[in-house]
Amino acid sequence: MIESDSVLDETWSTRSDAAKQAGEQNELRQALELRPTRIVAMGGGTGLPMVLKGLARRATPKPGEPGLDLTAVVAMSDDGGSSGRLRRTRGALPPGDVRNCLVALAEGKGPLSEVFQYRFAGKKGLAGHAVGNLLISALAELKGDFMEAVRVSGTLLGAKGRVLPSTLAPVHLVAQMEDSTEVVGESNICRARGRIRKVQLSPSAPAPVDGLLESIRTADMIVIGPGSLYSSVMPNLLVDGVAQALRETRALKVMVANLMTQPGETDGMDCLDHVRAVLDHVGPVLDAVLVNGTTPCEEAVRRYARKGSTPVRVDRRALIDVGVIPVEADLLKEGSRIRHDGRKVTRCLLKMARSGI
């Protein structure tokens, strides 16, 4: 159930550049009839691969469908698990989120994808490392170039798109908490279990990877999230030049809202709080937010509540008041867990991209 036309018209009419926006969107719609739709998806963790997997299914051109040109932009501040160990022991850039996105873009469970995702068991040596992490890191050392390692890995997997680390700088995430304490490191922030006031990268404003800003400027749609708000989504937006490129691009900029709060990171935050966090950090970089309109089953909600996670509440009028259009649809995946359905999310995103909203 997509938001009614009357509400959308009302929202757009409040924007001083409504006429210009309509003209630009009409140009985009005409262009999309002739070439692949250029989509840039930004994030990390488990949310971004979910989006990519759904989009990859529609990437190949078909009669009457020009297909998709996909670029995934991945946060590079991960310092936990296998990626964290490779950072500390080898001085490597964290490969975990890159690996997950490449496998998602491969669209399928082929034998090589399974190998990339295989994680060694045990307690010593290779225990806990994913094979794909080791392979990407090995290629980076062999080639002396992390981007070349990512490109080669994508070719091996048959990825239907490209993956760009947001920066090649060895960055760490730093959080200022509500109690004025400072927490350094993504994994430490999650364990701190406090309310986050602001996050930043250290070193601050690292240089973007080659091609990132151009991809944003020439995109038809920018998809931000879903995923951990402060540790997966925000680090991409804090890279030098990204926020400005997002403000200047003609692309439709859509945030996919999280279904549930994340314990230790977004406790008690509703959808407006998530949106405001982005706006407060990097300015007006969102046009719309895609929200779930289906209620999860009560048993699942109770089960999540025992772990400190609750449904992200949505106040559509409040979102409109801050200049962001809420688009509501059934996004839930069937099953006992409360998860996005990648196919449903993809259908909504493509409809928004081709209609202008």
CSV table of N, CA and C in Angstrom, one decimal, residues 230-301:
chain,number,residue,atom,x,y,z
A,230,TYR,N,23.9,3.8,13.2
A,230,TYR,CA,25.1,4.5,13.5
A,230,TYR,C,26.4,3.7,13.0
A,231,SER,N,26.3,2.4,13.0
A,231,SER,CA,27.5,1.6,12.7
A,231,SER,C,27.6,1.1,11.3
A,232,SER,N,26.5,1.1,10.6
A,232,SER,CA,26.5,0.6,9.2
A,232,SER,C,26.2,1.7,8.2
A,233,VAL,N,25.2,2.5,8.5
A,233,VAL,CA,24.7,3.5,7.6
A,233,VAL,C,25.5,4.8,7.6
A,234,MET,N,25.6,5.3,8.9
A,234,MET,CA,26.2,6.6,9.0
A,234,MET,C,27.6,6.8,8.6
A,235,PRO,N,28.5,5.7,8.8
A,235,PRO,CA,29.9,5.9,8.4
A,235,PRO,C,30.1,6.2,6.9
A,236,ASN,N,29.2,5.7,6.0
A,236,ASN,CA,29.3,6.0,4.6
A,236,ASN,C,29.0,7.5,4.4
A,237,LEU,N,28.1,8.1,5.1
A,237,LEU,CA,27.7,9.5,4.9
A,237,LEU,C,28.7,10.5,5.4
A,238,LEU,N,29.6,10.0,6.3
A,238,LEU,CA,30.6,10.9,6.9
A,238,LEU,C,31.9,11.0,6.1
A,239,VAL,N,32.0,10.2,5.0
A,239,VAL,CA,33.2,10.3,4.2
A,239,VAL,C,33.2,11.6,3.4
A,240,ASP,N,34.4,12.2,3.3
A,240,ASP,CA,34.5,13.6,2.7
A,240,ASP,C,33.8,13.6,1.3
A,241,GLY,N,32.9,14.6,1.1
A,241,GLY,CA,32.2,14.9,-0.1
A,241,GLY,C,30.9,14.1,-0.4
A,242,VAL,N,30.7,13.1,0.4
A,242,VAL,CA,29.5,12.2,0.2
A,242,VAL,C,28.2,13.0,0.5
A,243,ALA,N,28.2,13.7,1.6
A,243,ALA,CA,26.9,14.5,1.9
A,243,ALA,C,26.6,15.5,0.9
A,244,GLN,N,27.7,16.2,0.5
A,244,GLN,CA,27.5,17.3,-0.6
A,244,GLN,C,27.0,16.7,-1.9
A,245,ALA,N,27.6,15.5,-2.3
A,245,ALA,CA,27.2,14.9,-3.5
A,245,ALA,C,25.7,14.4,-3.4
A,246,LEU,N,25.3,14.0,-2.2
A,246,LEU,CA,23.9,13.5,-2.0
A,246,LEU,C,23.0,14.7,-2.1
A,247,ARG,N,23.4,15.9,-1.6
A,247,ARG,CA,22.6,17.1,-1.7
A,247,ARG,C,22.4,17.6,-3.1
A,248,GLU,N,23.5,17.4,-3.9
A,248,GLU,CA,23.5,17.9,-5.3
A,248,GLU,C,22.9,17.0,-6.3
A,249,THR,N,22.9,15.7,-6.1
A,249,THR,CA,22.4,14.8,-7.1
A,249,THR,C,21.0,14.9,-7.4
A,250,ARG,N,20.6,14.6,-8.6
A,250,ARG,CA,19.2,14.6,-9.1
A,250,ARG,C,18.5,13.3,-8.7
A,251,ALA,N,19.2,12.4,-8.2
A,251,ALA,CA,18.7,11.1,-7.9
A,251,ALA,C,17.6,11.2,-6.8
A,252,LEU,N,16.7,10.3,-6.8
A,252,LEU,CA,15.7,10.1,-5.7
A,252,LEU,C,16.4,9.4,-4.6
A,253,LYS,N,16.4,10.0,-3.4
A,253,LYS,CA,17.1,9.5,-2.2
A,253,LYS,C,16.2,8.9,-1.2
A,254,VAL,N,16.3,7.6,-1.1
A,254,VAL,CA,15.3,6.8,-0.3
A,254,VAL,C,16.0,6.1,0.9
A,255,MET,N,15.5,6.3,2.1
A,255,MET,CA,16.0,5.5,3.2
A,255,MET,C,15.0,4.4,3.5
A,256,VAL,N,15.5,3.2,3.5
A,256,VAL,CA,14.7,2.0,3.9
A,256,VAL,C,14.7,1.9,5.4
A,257,ALA,N,13.5,2.1,6.0
A,257,ALA,CA,13.5,2.1,7.5
A,257,ALA,C,13.7,0.8,8.1
A,258,ASN,N,14.3,0.7,9.2
A,258,ASN,CA,14.5,-0.5,10.0
A,258,ASN,C,13.1,-1.0,10.5
A,259,LEU,N,13.0,-2.3,10.6
A,259,LEU,CA,11.7,-2.8,11.2
A,259,LEU,C,11.7,-2.8,12.7
A,260,MET,N,12.9,-3.0,13.3
A,260,MET,CA,13.0,-3.2,14.7
A,260,MET,C,14.2,-2.3,15.2
A,261,THR,N,14.1,-1.9,16.5
A,261,THR,CA,15.2,-1.1,17.1
A,261,THR,C,16.3,-2.1,17.4
A,262,GLN,N,17.5,-1.6,17.5
A,262,GLN,CA,18.7,-2.4,17.7
A,262,GLN,C,19.2,-2.1,19.1
A,263,PRO,N,19.2,-3.2,20.0
A,263,PRO,CA,19.7,-3.0,21.4
A,263,PRO,C,21.1,-2.4,21.4
A,264,GLY,N,21.2,-1.4,22.3
A,264,GLY,CA,22.5,-0.8,22.4
A,264,GLY,C,22.9,0.3,21.4
A,265,GLU,N,22.0,0.4,20.4
A,265,GLU,CA,22.3,1.4,19.4
A,265,GLU,C,21.1,2.4,19.1
A,266,THR,N,19.9,1.8,19.0
A,266,THR,CA,18.8,2.7,18.7
A,266,THR,C,17.6,2.4,19.6
A,267,ASP,N,17.9,2.1,20.8
A,267,ASP,CA,16.8,1.8,21.8
A,267,ASP,C,15.9,3.0,21.9
A,268,GLY,N,14.6,2.6,21.8
A,268,GLY,CA,13.5,3.7,22.0
A,268,GLY,C,13.4,4.6,20.8
A,269,MET,N,14.1,4.5,19.7
A,269,MET,CA,14.0,5.4,18.6
A,269,MET,C,13.0,5.0,17.6
A,270,ASP,N,12.1,6.0,17.2
A,270,ASP,CA,11.1,5.7,16.2
A,270,ASP,C,11.7,6.0,14.8
A,271,CYS,N,10.9,5.9,13.8
A,271,CYS,CA,11.4,6.2,12.4
A,271,CYS,C,11.8,7.7,12.3
A,272,LEU,N,11.1,8.6,12.8
A,272,LEU,CA,11.5,10.0,12.8
A,272,LEU,C,12.8,10.2,13.4
A,273,ASP,N,13.1,9.5,14.5
A,273,ASP,CA,14.4,9.7,15.2
A,273,ASP,C,15.5,9.2,14.3
A,274,HIS,N,15.3,8.1,13.6
A,274,HIS,CA,16.3,7.6,12.6
A,274,HIS,C,16.6,8.6,11.5
A,275,VAL,N,15.5,9.2,11.0
A,275,VAL,CA,15.6,10.2,9.9
A,275,VAL,C,16.3,11.4,10.4
A,276,ARG,N,15.9,11.9,11.6
A,276,ARG,CA,16.5,13.1,12.2
A,276,ARG,C,18.0,12.9,12.4
A,277,ALA,N,18.4,11.7,12.9
A,277,ALA,CA,19.8,11.4,13.1
A,277,ALA,C,20.6,11.6,11.8
A,278,VAL,N,20.1,11.2,10.7
A,278,VAL,CA,20.8,11.4,9.4
A,278,VAL,C,20.8,12.8,9.1
A,279,LEU,N,19.7,13.5,9.2
A,279,LEU,CA,19.6,14.9,8.8
A,279,LEU,C,20.5,15.8,9.7
A,280,ASP,N,20.6,15.4,11.0
A,280,ASP,CA,21.4,16.2,12.0
A,280,ASP,C,22.9,16.0,11.7
A,281,HIS,N,23.3,14.8,11.2
A,281,HIS,CA,24.7,14.6,10.9
A,281,HIS,C,25.1,15.1,9.6
A,282,VAL,N,24.3,15.0,8.6
A,282,VAL,CA,24.8,15.4,7.2
A,282,VAL,C,23.9,16.3,6.4
A,283,GLY,N,22.8,16.8,7.0
A,283,GLY,CA,21.9,17.7,6.3
A,283,GLY,C,20.8,17.0,5.5
A,284,PRO,N,20.1,17.8,4.7
A,284,PRO,CA,19.0,17.3,3.9
A,284,PRO,C,19.3,16.4,2.8
A,285,VAL,N,19.5,15.1,3.0
A,285,VAL,CA,20.0,14.2,2.0
A,285,VAL,C,18.9,13.1,1.8
A,286,LEU,N,17.7,13.3,2.3
A,286,LEU,CA,16.7,12.3,2.1
A,286,LEU,C,15.4,12.9,1.4
A,287,ASP,N,14.9,12.2,0.4
A,287,ASP,CA,13.6,12.6,-0.2
A,287,ASP,C,12.4,11.8,0.4
A,288,ALA,N,12.7,10.5,0.6
A,288,ALA,CA,11.6,9.6,1.0
A,288,ALA,C,12.1,8.6,2.0
A,289,VAL,N,11.2,8.0,2.7
A,289,VAL,CA,11.6,6.8,3.6
A,289,VAL,C,10.5,5.7,3.3
A,290,LEU,N,11.1,4.5,3.0
A,290,LEU,CA,10.2,3.4,2.7
A,290,LEU,C,10.0,2.6,4.0
A,291,VAL,N,8.7,2.5,4.4
A,291,VAL,CA,8.4,2.0,5.7
A,291,VAL,C,7.5,0.8,5.6
A,292,ASN,N,7.6,-0.2,6.5
A,292,ASN,CA,6.7,-1.4,6.5
A,292,ASN,C,5.3,-1.0,7.0
A,293,GLY,N,4.3,-1.5,6.3
A,293,GLY,CA,3.0,-1.2,6.8
A,293,GLY,C,2.2,-2.4,7.3
A,294,THR,N,3.0,-3.5,7.5
A,294,THR,CA,2.3,-4.8,8.0
A,294,THR,C,2.8,-5.0,9.4
A,295,THR,N,1.9,-5.4,10.2
A,295,THR,CA,2.2,-5.7,11.6
A,295,THR,C,2.7,-7.1,11.8
A,296,PRO,N,3.9,-7.2,12.5
A,296,PRO,CA,4.5,-8.5,12.7
A,296,PRO,C,3.6,-9.3,13.7
A,297,CYS,N,3.7,-10.6,13.7
A,297,CYS,CA,2.9,-11.4,14.6
A,297,CYS,C,3.3,-11.1,16.1
A,298,GLU,N,2.3,-11.2,17.0
A,298,GLU,CA,2.5,-10.8,18.4
A,298,GLU,C,3.5,-11.7,19.0
A,299,GLU,N,3.6,-13.0,18.7
A,299,GLU,CA,4.5,-13.9,19.3
A,299,GLU,C,6.0,-13.5,19.0
A,300,ALA,N,6.2,-13.1,17.7
A,300,ALA,CA,7.5,-12.7,17.3
A,300,ALA,C,7.9,-11.4,18.0
A,301,VAL,N,7.0,-10.4,18.1
A,301,VAL,CA,7.3,-9.2,18.8
A,301,VAL,C,7.6,-9.4,20.2
